[in-house]
Short mmCIF file of C-alpha atoms in Angstrom, two decimals:
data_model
loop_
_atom_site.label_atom_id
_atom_site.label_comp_id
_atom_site.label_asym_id
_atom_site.label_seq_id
_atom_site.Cartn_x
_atom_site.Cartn_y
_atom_site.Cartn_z
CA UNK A 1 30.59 26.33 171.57
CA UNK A 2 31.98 25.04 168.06
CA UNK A 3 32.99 28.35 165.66
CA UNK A 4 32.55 27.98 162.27
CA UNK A 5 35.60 29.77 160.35
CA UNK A 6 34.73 29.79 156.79
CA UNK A 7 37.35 31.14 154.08
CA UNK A 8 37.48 33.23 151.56
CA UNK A 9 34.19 35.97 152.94
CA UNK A 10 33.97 37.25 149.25
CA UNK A 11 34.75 35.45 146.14
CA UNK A 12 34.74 36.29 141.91
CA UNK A 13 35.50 33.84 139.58
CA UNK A 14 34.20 33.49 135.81
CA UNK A 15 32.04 31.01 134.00
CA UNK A 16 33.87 27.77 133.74
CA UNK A 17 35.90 28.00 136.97
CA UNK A 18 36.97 25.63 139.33
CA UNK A 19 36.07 26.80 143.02
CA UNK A 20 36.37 26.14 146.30
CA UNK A 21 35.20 27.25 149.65
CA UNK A 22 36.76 26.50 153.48
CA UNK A 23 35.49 25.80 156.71
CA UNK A 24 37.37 25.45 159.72
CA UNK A 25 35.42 23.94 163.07
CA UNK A 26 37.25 24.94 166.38
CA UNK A 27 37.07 21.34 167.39
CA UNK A 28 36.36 17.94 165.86
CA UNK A 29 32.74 18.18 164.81
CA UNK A 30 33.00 14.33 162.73
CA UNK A 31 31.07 14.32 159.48
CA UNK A 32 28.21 16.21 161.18
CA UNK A 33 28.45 19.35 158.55
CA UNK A 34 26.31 20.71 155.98
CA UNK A 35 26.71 23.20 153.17
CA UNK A 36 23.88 25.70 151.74
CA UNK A 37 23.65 27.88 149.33
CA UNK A 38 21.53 31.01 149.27
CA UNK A 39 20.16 33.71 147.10
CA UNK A 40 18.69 36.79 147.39
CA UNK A 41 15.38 36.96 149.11
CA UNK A 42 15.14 33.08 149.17
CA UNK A 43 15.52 30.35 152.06
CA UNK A 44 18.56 28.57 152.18
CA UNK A 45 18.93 25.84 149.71
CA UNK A 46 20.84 22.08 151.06
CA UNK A 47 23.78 21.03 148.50
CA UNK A 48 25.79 18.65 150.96
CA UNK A 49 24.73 16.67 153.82
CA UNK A 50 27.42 14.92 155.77
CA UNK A 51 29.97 16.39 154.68
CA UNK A 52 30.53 14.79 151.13
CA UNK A 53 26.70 13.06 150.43
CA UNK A 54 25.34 15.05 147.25
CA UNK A 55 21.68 16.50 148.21
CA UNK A 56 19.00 14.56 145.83
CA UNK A 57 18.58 16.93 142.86
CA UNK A 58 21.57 19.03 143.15
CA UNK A 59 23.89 19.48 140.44
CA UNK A 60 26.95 16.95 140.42
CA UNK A 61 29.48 19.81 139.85
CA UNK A 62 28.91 20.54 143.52
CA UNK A 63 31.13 18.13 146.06
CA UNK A 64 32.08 18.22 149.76
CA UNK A 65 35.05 17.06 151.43
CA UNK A 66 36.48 16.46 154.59
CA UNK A 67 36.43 15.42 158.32
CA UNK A 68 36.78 16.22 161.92
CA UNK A 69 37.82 19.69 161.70
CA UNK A 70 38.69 21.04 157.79
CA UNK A 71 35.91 20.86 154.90
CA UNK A 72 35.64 21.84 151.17
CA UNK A 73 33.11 22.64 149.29
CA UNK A 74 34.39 22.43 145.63
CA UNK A 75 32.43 23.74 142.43
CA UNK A 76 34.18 22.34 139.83
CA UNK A 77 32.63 24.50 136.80
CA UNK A 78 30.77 27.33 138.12
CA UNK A 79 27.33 27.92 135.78
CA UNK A 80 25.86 31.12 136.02
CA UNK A 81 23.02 30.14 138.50
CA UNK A 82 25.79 29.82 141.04
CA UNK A 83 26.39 32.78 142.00
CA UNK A 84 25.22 32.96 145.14
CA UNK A 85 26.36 33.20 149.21
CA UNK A 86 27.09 29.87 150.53
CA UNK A 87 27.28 28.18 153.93
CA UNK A 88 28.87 26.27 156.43
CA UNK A 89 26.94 24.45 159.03
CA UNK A 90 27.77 22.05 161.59
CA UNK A 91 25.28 20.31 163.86
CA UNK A 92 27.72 17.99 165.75
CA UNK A 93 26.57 19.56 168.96
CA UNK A 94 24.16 22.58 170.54
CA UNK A 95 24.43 25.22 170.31
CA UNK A 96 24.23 24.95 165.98
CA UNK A 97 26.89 27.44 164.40
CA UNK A 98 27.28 28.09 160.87
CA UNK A 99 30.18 29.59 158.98
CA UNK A 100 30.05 33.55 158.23
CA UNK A 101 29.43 33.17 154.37
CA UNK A 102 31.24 33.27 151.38
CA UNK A 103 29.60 35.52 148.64
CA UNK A 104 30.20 34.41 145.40
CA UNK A 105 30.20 36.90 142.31
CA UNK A 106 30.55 37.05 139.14
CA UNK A 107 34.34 38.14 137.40
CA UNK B 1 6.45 16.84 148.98
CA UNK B 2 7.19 18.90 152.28
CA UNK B 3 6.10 22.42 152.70
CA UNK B 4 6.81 24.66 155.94
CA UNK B 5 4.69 27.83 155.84
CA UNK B 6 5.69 30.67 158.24
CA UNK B 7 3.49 32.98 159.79
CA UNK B 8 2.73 35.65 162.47
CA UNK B 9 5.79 38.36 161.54
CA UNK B 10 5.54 41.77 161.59
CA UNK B 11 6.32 45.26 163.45
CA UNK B 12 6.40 45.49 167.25
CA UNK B 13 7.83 47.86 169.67
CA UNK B 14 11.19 47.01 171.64
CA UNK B 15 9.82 45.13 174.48
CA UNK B 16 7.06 43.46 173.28
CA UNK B 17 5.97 40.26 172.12
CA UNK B 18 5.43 38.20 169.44
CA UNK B 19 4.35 34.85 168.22
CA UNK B 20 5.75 32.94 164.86
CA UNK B 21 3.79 29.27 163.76
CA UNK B 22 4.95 26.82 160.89
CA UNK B 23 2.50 24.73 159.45
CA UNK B 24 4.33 21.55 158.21
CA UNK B 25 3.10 18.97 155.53
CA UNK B 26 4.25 16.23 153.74
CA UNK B 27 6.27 14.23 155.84
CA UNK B 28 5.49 12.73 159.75
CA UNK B 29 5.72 15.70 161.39
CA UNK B 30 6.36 13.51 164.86
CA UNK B 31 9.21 12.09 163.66
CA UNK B 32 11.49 14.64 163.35
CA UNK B 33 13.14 17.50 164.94
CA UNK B 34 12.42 21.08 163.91
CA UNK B 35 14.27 24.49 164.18
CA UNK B 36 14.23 28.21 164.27
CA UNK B 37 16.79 29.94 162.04
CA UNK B 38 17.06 34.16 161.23
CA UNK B 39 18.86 36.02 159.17
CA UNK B 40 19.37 39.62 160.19
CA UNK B 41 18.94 42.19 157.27
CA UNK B 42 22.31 41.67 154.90
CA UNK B 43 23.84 39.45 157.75
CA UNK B 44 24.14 35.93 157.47
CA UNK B 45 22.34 32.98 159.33
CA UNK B 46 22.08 32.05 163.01
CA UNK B 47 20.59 29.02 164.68
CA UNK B 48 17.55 30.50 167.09
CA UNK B 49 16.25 27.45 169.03
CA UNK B 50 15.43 24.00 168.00
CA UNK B 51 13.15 21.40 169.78
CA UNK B 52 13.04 17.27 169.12
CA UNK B 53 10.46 15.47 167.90
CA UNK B 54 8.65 14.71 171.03
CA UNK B 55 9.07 18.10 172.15
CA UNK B 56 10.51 17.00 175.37
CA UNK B 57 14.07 18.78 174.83
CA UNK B 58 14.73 22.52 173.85
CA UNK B 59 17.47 23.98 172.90
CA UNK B 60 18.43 27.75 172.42
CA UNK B 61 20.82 30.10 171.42
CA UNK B 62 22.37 32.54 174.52
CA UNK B 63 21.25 35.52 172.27
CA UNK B 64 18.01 34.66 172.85
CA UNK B 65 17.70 32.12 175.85
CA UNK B 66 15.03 33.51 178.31
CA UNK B 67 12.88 35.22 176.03
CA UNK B 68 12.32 32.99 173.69
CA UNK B 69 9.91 29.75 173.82
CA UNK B 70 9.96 27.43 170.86
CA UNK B 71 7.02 24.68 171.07
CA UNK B 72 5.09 22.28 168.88
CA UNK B 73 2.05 20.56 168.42
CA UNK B 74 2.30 17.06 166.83
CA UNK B 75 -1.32 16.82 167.03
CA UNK B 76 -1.34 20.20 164.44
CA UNK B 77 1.27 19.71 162.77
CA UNK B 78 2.36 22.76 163.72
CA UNK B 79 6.23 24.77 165.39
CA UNK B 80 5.91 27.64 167.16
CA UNK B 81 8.10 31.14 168.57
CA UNK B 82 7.02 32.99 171.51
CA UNK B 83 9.11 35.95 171.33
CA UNK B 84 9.03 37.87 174.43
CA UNK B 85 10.97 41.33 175.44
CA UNK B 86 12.11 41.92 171.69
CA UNK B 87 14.76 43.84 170.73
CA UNK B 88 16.05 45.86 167.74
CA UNK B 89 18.52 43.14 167.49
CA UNK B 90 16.09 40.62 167.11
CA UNK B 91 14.91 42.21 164.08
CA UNK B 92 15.06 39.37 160.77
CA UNK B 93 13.51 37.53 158.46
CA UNK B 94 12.98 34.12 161.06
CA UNK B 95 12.86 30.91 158.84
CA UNK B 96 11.03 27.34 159.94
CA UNK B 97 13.48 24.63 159.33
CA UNK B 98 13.18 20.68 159.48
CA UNK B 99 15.75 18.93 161.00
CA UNK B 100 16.87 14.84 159.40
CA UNK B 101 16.77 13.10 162.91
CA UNK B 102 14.48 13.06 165.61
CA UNK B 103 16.92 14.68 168.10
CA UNK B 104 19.51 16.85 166.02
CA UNK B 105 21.01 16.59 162.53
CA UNK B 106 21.29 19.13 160.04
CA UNK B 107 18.25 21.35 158.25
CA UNK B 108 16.66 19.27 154.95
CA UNK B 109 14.32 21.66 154.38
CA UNK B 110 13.15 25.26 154.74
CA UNK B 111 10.07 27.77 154.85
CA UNK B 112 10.41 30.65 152.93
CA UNK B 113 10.78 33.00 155.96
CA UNK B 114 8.44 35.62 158.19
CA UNK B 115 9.73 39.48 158.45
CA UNK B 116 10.09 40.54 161.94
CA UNK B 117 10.96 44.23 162.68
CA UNK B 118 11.57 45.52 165.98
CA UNK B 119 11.27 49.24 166.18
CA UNK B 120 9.41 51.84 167.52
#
């Protein structure tokens, strides 16, 4: 099975700050990962597909990086509606594993 | 525009059984591979089963493998759970999820979720 390590668990940052959230597959997993955000009491939410390709309709301040093993999500100026818990997921191969989640708060 | 639509959560007793559907709309339902996902009360997410768009491949997660039966009905339009011998750990909100490809790929879109509690 692929593990998902996903960096930092818990995060605060202000208004206006430039973010950025880790995960580490436990094997080469391609381009084949995904990253979510969530908030409370609501489904999941797609922001990146393929590692890098902005979701129609989300926010350009979101981007995703990377390949093979290491990924980045980056926020480059958080807005207020982002505080949320975010995601990893990779669905290079069965079983489907997603990161542990990185809470993001407010400062 | 798609909409998944959970349904059939609710309270059983460890050991019993229960049965979740999706209704999907708004895109070709036959085309595309669909998935089980729950989220455990303040916990995060876990992959629960997914099957392809023919339904002739399953897939499932060891926590789960044996009791669980996902299934679907291109016909209906329609993914199904059977949840059998449920535990307290099964306990979650379970959310409907369609996959991009046929056979895999990542989770486009979601339902808004079904509550099931395991406890006596």
């Amino acid at each position: 099975d692929i593990q998902m390590t996903q960096s930092p668990s818990s995060l605060s940052a202000s208004v206006g700050d430039r973010v950025t959230i880790t995960c580490r597959a436990s094997q080469g997993i391609s381009n084949d990962l995904g990253w979510y955000q969530q908030k409370p009491g609501k489904a999941p939410k797609r922001l990146i597909y393929a590692a890098s390709s902005l979701q129609s309709g989300v926010p350009s301040r979101f981007s995703g990086s990377g390949s093979g093993t290491e990924f980045t999500l980056t926020i480059s100026s958080l807005q207020p509606e982002d505080f949320a818990t975010y995601y990893c997921l990779q669905h290079n191969s069965y079983p489907i594993t997603f990161g542990q989640g990185t809470r993001l708060e407010i400062k | 525009e798609v909409q998944l639509l959970e349904s059939g959560g609710g309270l059983v007793q460890p050991g019993g059984s229960l049965r979740l559907s999706c209704a999907a709309s708004g895109f070709i339902f036959s085309s595309y591979a669909m998935s089980w996902v729950r989220q455990a009360p303040g916990k995060g997410l876990e992959w629960v089963s997914s099957v392809t768009s023919s339904g002739g491949s399953t897939y499932y997660a060891d926590s789960v493998k044996g009791r669980f039966t996902i299934s679907r009905d291109n016909s209906k339009n329609t993914l199904s759970l059977q949840m059998n011998s449920l535990r307290a750990e099964d306990t979650a909100v379970y959310y409907c999820a369609k996959n991009v490809q046929a056979v895999a790929g990542s989770f486009e879109y979601w339902g808004q979720g079904t509550l099931v509690i395991v406890s006596s």
